C-alpha positions as a printed Julia matrix, in Angstrom:
70×3 Matrix{Float64}:
  31.8   -21.85   5.8
  31.5   -25.63   5.9
  34.99  -26.0    4.43
  36.43  -23.77   7.14
  34.63  -25.73   9.85
  35.73  -29.06   8.34
  39.37  -27.97   8.5
  39.27  -27.3   12.22
  40.74  -29.74  14.76
  38.42  -32.14  16.57
  38.61  -30.28  19.87
  37.3   -27.1   18.24
  34.27  -28.95  16.83
  33.46  -31.02  19.91
  34.6   -28.83  22.82
  35.1   -25.16  21.92
  31.97  -24.62  19.79
  29.54  -26.24  22.29
  31.14  -24.31  25.17
  30.73  -21.04  23.28
  27.13  -21.94  22.4
  26.33  -22.69  26.05
  28.03  -19.45  27.11
  26.05  -17.38  24.6
  22.68  -19.16  24.81
  22.96  -20.5   28.37
  20.4   -18.12  29.83
  17.91  -18.93  27.1
  18.45  -22.66  27.5
  18.03  -22.41  31.29
  14.84  -20.38  30.88
  13.32  -22.89  28.48
  14.26  -25.87  30.67
  12.92  -24.11  33.77
   9.66  -23.29  31.98
   9.19  -26.88  30.83
   9.9   -28.29  34.31
   7.51  -25.75  35.86
   4.81  -26.66  33.36
   5.24  -30.39  34.01
   5.08  -29.81  37.78
   1.89  -27.75  37.46
   0.33  -30.43  35.24
   1.21  -33.09  37.82
  -0.32  -31.03  40.65
  -3.46  -30.51  38.53
  -3.81  -34.24  37.86
  -3.36  -35.07  41.56
  -5.92  -32.48  42.64
  -8.51  -33.58  40.08
  -7.93  -37.22  41.01
  -8.37  -36.4   44.7
 -11.55  -34.47  43.96
 -13.0   -37.38  41.97
 -12.06  -39.79  44.76
 -13.75  -37.62  47.44
 -16.88  -37.07  45.34
 -17.26  -40.78  44.59
 -16.69  -41.71  48.22
 -19.19  -39.12  49.43
 -21.87  -39.99  46.87
 -21.55  -43.72  47.45
 -21.78  -43.35  51.26
 -24.71  -40.92  51.09
 -26.7   -43.04  48.62
 -26.24  -46.15  50.75
 -27.7   -44.43  53.85
 -30.86  -43.3   52.1
 -31.15  -40.14  54.26
 -31.35  -37.84  51.29
């Protein structure tokens, strides 16, 4: 198989084979890329929400402890 592939012109190796691979596996590649981007976005939202929660809790606890009402 390698000998057959080695005897092919350069445009078959570098253009035709990748185009066929993208045509055949394009849906799978798009699904995987979409899943990874979605996962990264959800992780970013999680980090922002947790950071905001920590900021609010620290601000609230520092202002309430300084008043001494509790």
